[in-house]
PDB file of C-alpha atoms in Angstrom:
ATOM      1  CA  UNK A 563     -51.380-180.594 224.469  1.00 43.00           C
ATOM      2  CA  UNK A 564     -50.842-176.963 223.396  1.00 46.00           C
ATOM      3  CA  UNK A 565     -48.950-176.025 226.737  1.00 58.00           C
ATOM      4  CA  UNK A 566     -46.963-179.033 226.440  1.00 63.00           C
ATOM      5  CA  UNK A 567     -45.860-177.711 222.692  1.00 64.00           C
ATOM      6  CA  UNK A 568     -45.448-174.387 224.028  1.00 61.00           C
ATOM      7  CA  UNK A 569     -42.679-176.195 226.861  1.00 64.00           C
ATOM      8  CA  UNK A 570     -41.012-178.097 224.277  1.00 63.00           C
ATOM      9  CA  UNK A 571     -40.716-174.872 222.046  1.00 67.00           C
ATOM     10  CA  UNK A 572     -39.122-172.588 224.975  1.00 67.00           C
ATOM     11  CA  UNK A 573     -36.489-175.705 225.896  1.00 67.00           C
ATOM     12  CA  UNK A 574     -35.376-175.891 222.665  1.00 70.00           C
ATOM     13  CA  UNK A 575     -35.767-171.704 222.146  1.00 68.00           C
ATOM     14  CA  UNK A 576     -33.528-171.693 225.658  1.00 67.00           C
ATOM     15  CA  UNK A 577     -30.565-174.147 224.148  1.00 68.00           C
ATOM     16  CA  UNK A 578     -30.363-172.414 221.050  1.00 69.00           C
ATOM     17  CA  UNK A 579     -30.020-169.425 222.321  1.00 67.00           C
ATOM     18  CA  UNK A 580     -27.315-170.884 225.058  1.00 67.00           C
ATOM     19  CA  UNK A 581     -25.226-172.390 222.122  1.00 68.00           C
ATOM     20  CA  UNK A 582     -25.443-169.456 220.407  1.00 69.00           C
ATOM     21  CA  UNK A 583     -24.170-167.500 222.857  1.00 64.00           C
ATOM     22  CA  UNK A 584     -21.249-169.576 223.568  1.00 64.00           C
ATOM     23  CA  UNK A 585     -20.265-169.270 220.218  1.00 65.00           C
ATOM     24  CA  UNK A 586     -20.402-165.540 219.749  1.00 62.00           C
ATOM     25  CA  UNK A 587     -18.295-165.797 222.960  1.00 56.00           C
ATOM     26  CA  UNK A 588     -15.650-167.909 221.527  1.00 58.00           C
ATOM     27  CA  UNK A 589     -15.727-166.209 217.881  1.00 54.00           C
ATOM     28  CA  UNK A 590     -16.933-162.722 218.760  1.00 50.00           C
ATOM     29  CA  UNK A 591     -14.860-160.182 216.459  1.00 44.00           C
ATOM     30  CA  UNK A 592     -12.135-157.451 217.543  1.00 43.00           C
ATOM     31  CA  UNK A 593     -12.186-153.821 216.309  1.00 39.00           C
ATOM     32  CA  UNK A 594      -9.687-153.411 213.520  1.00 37.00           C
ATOM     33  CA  UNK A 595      -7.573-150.430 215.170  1.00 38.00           C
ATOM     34  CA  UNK A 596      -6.797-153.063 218.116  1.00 38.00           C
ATOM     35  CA  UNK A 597      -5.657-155.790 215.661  1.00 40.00           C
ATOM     36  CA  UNK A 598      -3.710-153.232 213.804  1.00 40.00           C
ATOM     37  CA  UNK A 599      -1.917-152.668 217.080  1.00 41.00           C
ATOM     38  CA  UNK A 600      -1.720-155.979 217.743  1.00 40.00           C
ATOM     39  CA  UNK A 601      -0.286-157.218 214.499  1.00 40.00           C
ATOM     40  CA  UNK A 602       2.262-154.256 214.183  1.00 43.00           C
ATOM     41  CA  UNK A 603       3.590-154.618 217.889  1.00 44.00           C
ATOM     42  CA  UNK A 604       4.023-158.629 216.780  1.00 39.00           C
ATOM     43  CA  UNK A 605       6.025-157.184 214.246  1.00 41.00           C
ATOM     44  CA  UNK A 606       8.298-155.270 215.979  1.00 45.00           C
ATOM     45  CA  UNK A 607       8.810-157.811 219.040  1.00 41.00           C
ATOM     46  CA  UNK A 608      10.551-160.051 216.151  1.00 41.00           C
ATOM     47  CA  UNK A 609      13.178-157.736 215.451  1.00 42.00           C
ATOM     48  CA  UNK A 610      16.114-157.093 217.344  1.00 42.00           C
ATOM     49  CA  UNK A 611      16.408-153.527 217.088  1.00 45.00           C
ATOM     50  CA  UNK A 612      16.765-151.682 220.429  1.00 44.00           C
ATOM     51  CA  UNK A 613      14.280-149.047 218.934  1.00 45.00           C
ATOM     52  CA  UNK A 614      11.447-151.382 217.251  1.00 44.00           C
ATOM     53  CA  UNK A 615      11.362-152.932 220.373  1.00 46.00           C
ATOM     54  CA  UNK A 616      10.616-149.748 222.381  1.00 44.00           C
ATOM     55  CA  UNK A 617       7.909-148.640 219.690  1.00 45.00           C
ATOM     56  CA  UNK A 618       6.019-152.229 220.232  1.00 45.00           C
ATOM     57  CA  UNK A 619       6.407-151.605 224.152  1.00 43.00           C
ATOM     58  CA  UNK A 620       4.908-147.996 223.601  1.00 44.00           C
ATOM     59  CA  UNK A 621       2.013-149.435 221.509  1.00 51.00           C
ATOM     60  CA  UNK A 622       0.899-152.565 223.375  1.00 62.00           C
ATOM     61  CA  UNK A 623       1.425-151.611 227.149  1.00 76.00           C
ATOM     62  CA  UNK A 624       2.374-155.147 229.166  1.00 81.00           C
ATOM     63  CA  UNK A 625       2.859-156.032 232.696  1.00 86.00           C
ATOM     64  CA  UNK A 626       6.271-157.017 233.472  1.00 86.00           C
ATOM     65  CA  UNK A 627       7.377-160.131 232.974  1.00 90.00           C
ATOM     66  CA  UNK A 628       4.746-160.904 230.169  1.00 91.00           C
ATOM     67  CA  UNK A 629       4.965-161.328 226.359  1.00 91.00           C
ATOM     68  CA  UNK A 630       2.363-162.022 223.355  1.00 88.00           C
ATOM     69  CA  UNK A 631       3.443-164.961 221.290  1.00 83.00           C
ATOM     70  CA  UNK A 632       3.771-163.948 217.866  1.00 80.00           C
ATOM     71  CA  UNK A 633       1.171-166.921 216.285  1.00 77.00           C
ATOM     72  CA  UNK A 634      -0.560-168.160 219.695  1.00 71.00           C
ATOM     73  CA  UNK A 635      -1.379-165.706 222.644  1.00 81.00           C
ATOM     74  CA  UNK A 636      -0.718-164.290 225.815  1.00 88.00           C
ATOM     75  CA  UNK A 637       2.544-165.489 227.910  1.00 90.00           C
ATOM     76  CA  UNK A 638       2.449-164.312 231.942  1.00 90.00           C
ATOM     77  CA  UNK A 639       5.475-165.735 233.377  1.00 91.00           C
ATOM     78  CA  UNK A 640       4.414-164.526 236.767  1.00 89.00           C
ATOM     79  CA  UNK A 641       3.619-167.374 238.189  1.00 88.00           C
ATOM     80  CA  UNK A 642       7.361-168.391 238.631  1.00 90.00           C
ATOM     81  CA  UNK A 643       8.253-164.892 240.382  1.00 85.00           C
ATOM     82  CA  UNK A 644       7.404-163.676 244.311  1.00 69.00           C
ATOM     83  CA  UNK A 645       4.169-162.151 243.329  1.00 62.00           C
ATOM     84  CA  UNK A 646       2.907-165.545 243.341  1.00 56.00           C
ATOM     85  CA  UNK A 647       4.266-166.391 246.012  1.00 58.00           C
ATOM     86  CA  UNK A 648       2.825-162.878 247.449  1.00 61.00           C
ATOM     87  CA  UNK A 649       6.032-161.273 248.117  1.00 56.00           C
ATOM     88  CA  UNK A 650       7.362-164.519 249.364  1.00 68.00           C
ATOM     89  CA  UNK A 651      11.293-165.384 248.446  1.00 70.00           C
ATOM     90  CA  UNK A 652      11.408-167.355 245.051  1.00 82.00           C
ATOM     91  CA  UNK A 653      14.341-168.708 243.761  1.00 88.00           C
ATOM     92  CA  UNK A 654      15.102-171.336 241.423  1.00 91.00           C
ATOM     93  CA  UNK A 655      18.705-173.988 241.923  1.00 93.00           C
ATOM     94  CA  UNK A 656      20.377-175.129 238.980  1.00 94.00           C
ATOM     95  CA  UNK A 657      23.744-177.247 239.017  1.00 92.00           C
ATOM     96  CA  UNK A 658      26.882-177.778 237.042  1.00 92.00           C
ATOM     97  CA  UNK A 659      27.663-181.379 237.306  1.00 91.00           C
ATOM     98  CA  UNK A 660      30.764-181.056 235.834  1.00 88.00           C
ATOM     99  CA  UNK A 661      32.162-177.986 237.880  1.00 85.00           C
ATOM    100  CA  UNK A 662      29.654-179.161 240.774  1.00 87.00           C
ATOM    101  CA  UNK A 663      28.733-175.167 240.877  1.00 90.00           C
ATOM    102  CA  UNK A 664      25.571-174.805 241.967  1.00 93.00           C
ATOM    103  CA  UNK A 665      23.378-171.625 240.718  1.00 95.00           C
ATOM    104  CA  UNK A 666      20.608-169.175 241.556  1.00 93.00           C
ATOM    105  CA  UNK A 667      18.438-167.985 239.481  1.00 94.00           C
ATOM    106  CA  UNK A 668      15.357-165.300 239.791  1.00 91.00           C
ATOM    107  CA  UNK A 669      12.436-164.908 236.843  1.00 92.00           C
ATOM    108  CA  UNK A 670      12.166-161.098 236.385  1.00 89.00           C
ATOM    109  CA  UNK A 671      13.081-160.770 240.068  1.00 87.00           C
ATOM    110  CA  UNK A 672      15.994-160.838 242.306  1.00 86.00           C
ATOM    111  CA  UNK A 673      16.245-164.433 244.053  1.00 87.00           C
ATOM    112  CA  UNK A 674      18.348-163.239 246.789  1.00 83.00           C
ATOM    113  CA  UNK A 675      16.861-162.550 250.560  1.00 80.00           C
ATOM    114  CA  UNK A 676      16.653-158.968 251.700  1.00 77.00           C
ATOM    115  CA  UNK A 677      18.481-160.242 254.836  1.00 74.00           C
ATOM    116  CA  UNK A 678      21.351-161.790 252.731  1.00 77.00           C
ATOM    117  CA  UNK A 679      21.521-158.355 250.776  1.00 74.00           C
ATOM    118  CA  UNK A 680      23.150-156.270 253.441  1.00 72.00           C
ATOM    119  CA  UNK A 681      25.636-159.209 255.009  1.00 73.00           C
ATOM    120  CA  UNK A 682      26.891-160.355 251.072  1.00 75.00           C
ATOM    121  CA  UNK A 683      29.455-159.759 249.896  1.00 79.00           C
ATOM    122  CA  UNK A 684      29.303-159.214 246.154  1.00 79.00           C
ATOM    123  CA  UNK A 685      32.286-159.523 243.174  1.00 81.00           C
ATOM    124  CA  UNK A 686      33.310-157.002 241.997  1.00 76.00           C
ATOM    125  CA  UNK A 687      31.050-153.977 244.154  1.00 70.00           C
ATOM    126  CA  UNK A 688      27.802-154.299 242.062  1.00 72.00           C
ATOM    127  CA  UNK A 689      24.020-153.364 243.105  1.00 74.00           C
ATOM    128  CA  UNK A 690      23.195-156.306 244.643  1.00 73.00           C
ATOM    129  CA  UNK A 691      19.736-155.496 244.999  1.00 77.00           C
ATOM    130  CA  UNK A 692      19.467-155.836 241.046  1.00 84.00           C
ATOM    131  CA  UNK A 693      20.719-159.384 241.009  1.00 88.00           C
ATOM    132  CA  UNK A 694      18.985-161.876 238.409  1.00 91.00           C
ATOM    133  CA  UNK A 695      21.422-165.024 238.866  1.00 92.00           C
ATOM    134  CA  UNK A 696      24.476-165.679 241.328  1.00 92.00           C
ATOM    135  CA  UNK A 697      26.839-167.893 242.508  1.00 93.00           C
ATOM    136  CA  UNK A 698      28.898-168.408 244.917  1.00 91.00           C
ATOM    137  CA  UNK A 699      32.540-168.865 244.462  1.00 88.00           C
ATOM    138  CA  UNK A 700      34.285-171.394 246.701  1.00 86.00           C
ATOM    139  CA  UNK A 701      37.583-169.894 247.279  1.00 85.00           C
ATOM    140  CA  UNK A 702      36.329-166.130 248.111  1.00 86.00           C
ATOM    141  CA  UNK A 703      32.775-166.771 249.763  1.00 86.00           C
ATOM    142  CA  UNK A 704      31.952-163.559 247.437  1.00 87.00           C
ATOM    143  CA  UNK A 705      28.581-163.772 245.374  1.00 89.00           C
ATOM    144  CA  UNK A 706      29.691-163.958 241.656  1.00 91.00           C
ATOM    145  CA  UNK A 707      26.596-161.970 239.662  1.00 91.00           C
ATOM    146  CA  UNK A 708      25.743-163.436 236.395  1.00 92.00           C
ATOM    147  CA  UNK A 709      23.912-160.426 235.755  1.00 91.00           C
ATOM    148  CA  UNK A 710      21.267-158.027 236.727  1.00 91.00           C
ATOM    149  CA  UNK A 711      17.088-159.196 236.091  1.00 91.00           C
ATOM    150  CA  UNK A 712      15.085-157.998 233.644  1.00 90.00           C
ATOM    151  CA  UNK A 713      11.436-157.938 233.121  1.00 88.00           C
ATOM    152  CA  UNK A 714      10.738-158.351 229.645  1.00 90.00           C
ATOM    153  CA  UNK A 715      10.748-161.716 228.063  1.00 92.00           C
ATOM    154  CA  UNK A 716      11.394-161.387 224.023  1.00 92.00           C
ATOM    155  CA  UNK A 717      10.977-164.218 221.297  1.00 92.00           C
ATOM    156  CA  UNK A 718      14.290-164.536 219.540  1.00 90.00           C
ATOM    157  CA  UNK A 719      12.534-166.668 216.228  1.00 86.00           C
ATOM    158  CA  UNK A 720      10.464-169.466 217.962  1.00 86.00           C
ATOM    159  CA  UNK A 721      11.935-169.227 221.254  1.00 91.00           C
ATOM    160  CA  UNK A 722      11.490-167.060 224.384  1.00 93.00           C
ATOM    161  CA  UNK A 723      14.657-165.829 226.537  1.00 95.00           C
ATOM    162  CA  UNK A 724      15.019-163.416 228.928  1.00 95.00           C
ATOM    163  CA  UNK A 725      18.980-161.826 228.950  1.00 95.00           C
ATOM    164  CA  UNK A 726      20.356-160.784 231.951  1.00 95.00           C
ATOM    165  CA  UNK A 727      23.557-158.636 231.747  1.00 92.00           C
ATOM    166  CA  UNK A 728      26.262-155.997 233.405  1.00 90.00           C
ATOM    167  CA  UNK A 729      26.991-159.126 235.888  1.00 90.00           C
ATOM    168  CA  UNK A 730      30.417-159.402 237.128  1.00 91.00           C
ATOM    169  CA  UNK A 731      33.620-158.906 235.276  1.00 91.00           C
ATOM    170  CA  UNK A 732      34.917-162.231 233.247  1.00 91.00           C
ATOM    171  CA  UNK A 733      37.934-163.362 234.723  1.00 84.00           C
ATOM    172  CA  UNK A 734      39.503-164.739 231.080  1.00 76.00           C
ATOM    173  CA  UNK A 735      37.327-161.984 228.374  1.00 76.00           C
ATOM    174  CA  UNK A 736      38.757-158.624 227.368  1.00 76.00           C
ATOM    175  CA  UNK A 737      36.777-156.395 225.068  1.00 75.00           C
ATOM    176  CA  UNK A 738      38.587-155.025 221.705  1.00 77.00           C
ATOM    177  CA  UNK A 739      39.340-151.889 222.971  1.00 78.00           C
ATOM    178  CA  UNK A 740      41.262-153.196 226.401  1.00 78.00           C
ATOM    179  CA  UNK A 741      38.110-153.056 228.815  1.00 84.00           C
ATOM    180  CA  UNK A 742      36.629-155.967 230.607  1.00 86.00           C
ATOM    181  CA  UNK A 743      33.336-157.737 229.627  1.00 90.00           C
ATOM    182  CA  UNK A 744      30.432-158.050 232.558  1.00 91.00           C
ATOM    183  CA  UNK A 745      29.066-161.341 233.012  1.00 92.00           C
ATOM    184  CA  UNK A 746      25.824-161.822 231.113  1.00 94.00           C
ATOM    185  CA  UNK A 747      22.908-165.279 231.567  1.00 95.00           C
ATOM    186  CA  UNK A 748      20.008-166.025 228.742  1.00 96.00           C
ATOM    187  CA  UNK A 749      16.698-168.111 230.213  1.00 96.00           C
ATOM    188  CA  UNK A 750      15.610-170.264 227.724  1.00 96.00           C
ATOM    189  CA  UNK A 751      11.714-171.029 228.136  1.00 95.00           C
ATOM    190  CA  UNK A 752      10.009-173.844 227.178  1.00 94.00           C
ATOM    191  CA  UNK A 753       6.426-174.655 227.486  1.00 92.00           C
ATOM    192  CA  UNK A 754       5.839-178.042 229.384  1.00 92.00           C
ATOM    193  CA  UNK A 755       2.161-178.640 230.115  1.00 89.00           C
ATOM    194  CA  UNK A 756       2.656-182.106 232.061  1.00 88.00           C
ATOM    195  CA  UNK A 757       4.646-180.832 234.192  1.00 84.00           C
ATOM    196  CA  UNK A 758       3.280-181.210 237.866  1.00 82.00           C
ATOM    197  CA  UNK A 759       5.476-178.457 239.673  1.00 85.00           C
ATOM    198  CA  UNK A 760       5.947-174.957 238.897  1.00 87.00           C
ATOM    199  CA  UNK A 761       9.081-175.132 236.632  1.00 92.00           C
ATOM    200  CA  UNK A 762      12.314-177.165 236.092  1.00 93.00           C
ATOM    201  CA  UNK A 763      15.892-175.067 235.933  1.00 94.00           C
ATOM    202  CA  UNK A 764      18.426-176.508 234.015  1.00 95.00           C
ATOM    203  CA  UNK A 765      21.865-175.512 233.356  1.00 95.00           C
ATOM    204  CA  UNK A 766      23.015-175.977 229.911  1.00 94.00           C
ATOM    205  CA  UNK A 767      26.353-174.210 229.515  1.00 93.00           C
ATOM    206  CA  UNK A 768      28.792-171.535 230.020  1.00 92.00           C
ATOM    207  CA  UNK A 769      31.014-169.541 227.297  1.00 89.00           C
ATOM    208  CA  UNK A 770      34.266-168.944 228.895  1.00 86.00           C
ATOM    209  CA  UNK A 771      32.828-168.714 232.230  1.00 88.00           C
ATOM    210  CA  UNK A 772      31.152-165.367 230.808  1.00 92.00           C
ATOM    211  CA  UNK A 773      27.592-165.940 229.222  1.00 94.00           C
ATOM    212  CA  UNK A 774      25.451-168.821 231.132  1.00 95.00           C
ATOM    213  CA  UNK A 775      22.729-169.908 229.690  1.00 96.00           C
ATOM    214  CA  UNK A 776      19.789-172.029 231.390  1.00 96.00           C
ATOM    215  CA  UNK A 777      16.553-173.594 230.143  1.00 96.00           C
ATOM    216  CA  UNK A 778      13.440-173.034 232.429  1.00 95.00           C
ATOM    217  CA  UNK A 779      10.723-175.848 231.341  1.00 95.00           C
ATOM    218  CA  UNK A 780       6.939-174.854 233.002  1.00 93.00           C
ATOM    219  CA  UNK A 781       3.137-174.553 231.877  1.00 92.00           C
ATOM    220  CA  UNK A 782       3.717-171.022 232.564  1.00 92.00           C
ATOM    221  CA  UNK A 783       5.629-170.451 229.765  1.00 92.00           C
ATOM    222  CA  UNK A 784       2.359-172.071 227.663  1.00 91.00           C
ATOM    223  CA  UNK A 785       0.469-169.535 225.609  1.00 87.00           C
ATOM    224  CA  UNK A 786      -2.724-168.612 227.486  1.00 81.00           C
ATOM    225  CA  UNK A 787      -5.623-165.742 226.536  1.00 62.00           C
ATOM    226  CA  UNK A 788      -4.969-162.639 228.638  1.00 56.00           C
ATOM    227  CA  UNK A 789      -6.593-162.374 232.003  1.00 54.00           C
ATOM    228  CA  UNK A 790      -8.263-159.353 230.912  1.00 52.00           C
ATOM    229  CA  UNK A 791     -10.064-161.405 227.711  1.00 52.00           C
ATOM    230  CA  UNK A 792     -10.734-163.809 230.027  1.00 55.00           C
ATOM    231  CA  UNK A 793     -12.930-161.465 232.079  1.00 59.00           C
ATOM    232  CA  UNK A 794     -14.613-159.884 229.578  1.00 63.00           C
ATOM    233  CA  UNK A 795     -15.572-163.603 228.205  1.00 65.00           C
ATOM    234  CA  UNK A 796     -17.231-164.676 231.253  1.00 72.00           C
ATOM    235  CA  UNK A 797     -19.179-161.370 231.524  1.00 68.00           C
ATOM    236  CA  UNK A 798     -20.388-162.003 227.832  1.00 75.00           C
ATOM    237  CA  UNK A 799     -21.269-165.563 229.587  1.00 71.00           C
ATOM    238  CA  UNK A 800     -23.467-164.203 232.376  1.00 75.00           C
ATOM    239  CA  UNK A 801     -25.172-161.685 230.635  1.00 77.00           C
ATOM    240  CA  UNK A 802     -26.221-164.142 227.632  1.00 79.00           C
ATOM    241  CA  UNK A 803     -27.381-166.798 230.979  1.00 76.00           C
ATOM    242  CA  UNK A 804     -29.213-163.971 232.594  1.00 77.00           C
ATOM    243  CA  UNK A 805     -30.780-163.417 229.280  1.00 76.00           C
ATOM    244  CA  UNK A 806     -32.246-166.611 228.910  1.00 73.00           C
ATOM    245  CA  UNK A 807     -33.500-167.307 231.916  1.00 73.00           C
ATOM    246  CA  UNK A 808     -35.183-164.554 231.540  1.00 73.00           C
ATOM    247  CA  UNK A 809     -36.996-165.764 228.390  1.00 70.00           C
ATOM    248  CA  UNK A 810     -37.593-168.854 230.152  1.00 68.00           C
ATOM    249  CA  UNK A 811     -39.504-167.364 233.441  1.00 68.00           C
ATOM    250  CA  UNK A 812     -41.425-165.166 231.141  1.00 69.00           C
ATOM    251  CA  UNK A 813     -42.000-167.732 229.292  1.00 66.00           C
ATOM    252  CA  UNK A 814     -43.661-169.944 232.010  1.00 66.00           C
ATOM    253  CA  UNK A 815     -45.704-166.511 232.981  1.00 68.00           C
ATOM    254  CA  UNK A 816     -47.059-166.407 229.283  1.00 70.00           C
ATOM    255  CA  UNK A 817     -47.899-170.003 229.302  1.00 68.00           C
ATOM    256  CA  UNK A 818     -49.746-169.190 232.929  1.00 71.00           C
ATOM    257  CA  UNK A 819     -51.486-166.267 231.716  1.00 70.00           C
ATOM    258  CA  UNK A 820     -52.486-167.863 228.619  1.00 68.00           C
ATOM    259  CA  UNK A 821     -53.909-171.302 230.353  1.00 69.00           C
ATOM    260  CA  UNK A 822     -55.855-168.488 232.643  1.00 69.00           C
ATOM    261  CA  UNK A 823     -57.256-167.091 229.452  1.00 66.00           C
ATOM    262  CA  UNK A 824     -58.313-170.446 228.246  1.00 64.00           C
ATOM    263  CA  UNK A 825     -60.185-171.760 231.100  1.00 67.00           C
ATOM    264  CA  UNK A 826     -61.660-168.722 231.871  1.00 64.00           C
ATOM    265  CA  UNK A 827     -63.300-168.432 228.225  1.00 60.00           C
ATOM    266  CA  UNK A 828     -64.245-172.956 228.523  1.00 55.00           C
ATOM    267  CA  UNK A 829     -67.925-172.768 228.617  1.00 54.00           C
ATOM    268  CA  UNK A 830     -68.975-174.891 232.255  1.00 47.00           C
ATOM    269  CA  UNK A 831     -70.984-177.645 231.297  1.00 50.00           C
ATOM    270  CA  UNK A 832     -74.467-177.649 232.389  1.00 50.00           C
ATOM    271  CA  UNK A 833     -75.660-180.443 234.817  1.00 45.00           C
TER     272      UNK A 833
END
C-alpha cells in the first residue's frame, strides 16, 4: 500500500508542477526598463510627428514591415510580401468598377517583375524599382506610379495604414506655390481572422485621381505575440517538462531503492 501512496503522490506532485509551469509561462513578468521602452515607443508611434516617430524607431528596433499595436501586440505583415513567398513575385489586383482600372499593389515591396522593370515604361521617368502600386494607363501603355513602398506600417488612432508617396505627377493638382503634386496611395489594414486566403485588396477611392486609397483585409494584419516571445515561451516549456520528468524517474528510482530497503530488512519466515 505504501508504494502505491508514494505513486499517487508523485502523479499528482508531476501535474502540479506541469500546471504550474504553464502558468508562470503564460504570466511570467517583464523587467521594468523593457516595459518602459515599450510603453514610451507606444507613445510615440501615436503621434504624427516626423521626429517622435524616429525616436520610437530608435528605441524599439523592428523588422520591416512590422508594427506593435498600441493595446494588443505584435503585427508582422510579412506574410503578404515575397519573403513568404521566398523571393517569389507577390502582387496583389484591385479594380475600379466604375473606371474599370485595374491596380497593383505591393505590401512593403515592389509588386512589379524584375523582367518587366527594364522593358516598362514608366510616367513621368521615376525609379521604377521603388514602385509600391501602379497602373497602367490605356491610352499611353506607360505604368502610372501611385507611389513608391514603404516598410513601416503606423497606427493612425485605431487603424493601421501604410502611405506610399512621390508617385507620379497628378494630371488635375497644382501645389500653392505653382509646382505639381506626386501621386500618393494609403493601405488600410484590417484584421480578418476567417478569412481562408492570404488577404483581400479592395479599392475604395481616389481624390482627384491623386491619393488612392485601398483596404487590405487578412489574419496577418491580426495582433500576434512576437516570434521572438514565442521562442523563448516554448523553451520555458521544455525546460519546466524536462524538469519533471526528471522528478518522476527519480522518483520511480526512490520508490525502487526504498522497496529494496524494505524487503531486504522483512525477517524470512522460518519453516
Amino acid at each position: 500500500m505504501a508504494s502505491r501512496i508514494q505513486k499517487r503522490i508523485i502523479y499528482i506532485a508531476l501535474v502540479l508542477f506541469l500546471v504550474t509551469g504553464l502558468f508562470i509561462v503564460d504570466k511570467r513578468p517583464h523587467q521594468k526598463q523593457e516595459h518602459s521602452k515599450l510603453f514610451s515607443s507606444l507613445q510615440d508611434m501615436m503621434l504624427l510627428d516626423s521626429e517622435k516617430d524616429s525616436k520610437s524607431d530608435d528605441e524599439v528596433e523592428l523588422e520591416a514591415c512590422t508594427t506593435l499595436n498600441p493595446t494588443r501586440g505584435f503585427i508582422d505583415l510579412r506574410g503578404l510580401t515575397s519573403h513568404a513567398q521566398e523571393g517569389k513575385f507577390q502582387a496583389w489586383l484591385a479594380k475600379d468598377y466604375e473606371s474599370g482600372r485595374n491596380f497593383t499593389v505591393g505590401v512593403c515591396l515592389s509588386p512589379v517583375k524584375k523582367s518587366v522593370l527594364s522593358t516598362a515604361a514608366f510616367k513621368d521617368s521615376v525609379n521604377a524599382s521603388d514602385v509600391g502600386a501602379y497602373y497602367i494607363d490605356p491610352e499611353t501603355d506607360k505604368y502610372v506610379l501611385m507611389g513608391q513602398f514603404s516598410g513601416k506600417p503606423v497606427f493612425r488612432g485605431k487603424k493601421l495604414t501604410m502611405t506610399y508617396e512621390n508617385g507620379s505627377f497628378c494630371d488635375s493638382i497644382l501645389a500653392r506655390d505653382g509646382l505639381r503634386i506626386r501621386r500618393s496611395t494609403i493601405l488600410t489594414f484590417t484584421c480578418d481572422r476567417e478569412m481562408l486566403n492570404k488577404a483581400q485588396v479592395s479599392y475604395i477611392a481616389s481624390a482627384q485621381e491623386c491619393t488612392y486609397m485601398f483596404e487590405i483585409r487578412s489574419h496577418y494584419a491580426c495582433p500576434t505575440a512576437a516570434k521572438a516571445d514565442n521562442l523563448a515561451a516554448i523553451w520555458i516549456f521544455l525546460l519546466i517538462l524536462m524538469a519533471a520528468l526528471l522528478v518522476f524517474f527519480s522518483g520511480s528510482l526512490i520508490i525502487k531503492s526504498l522497496r529494496v530497503l524494505h524487503l531486504k530488512g522483512t525477517p524470512i519466515p522460518e519453516k
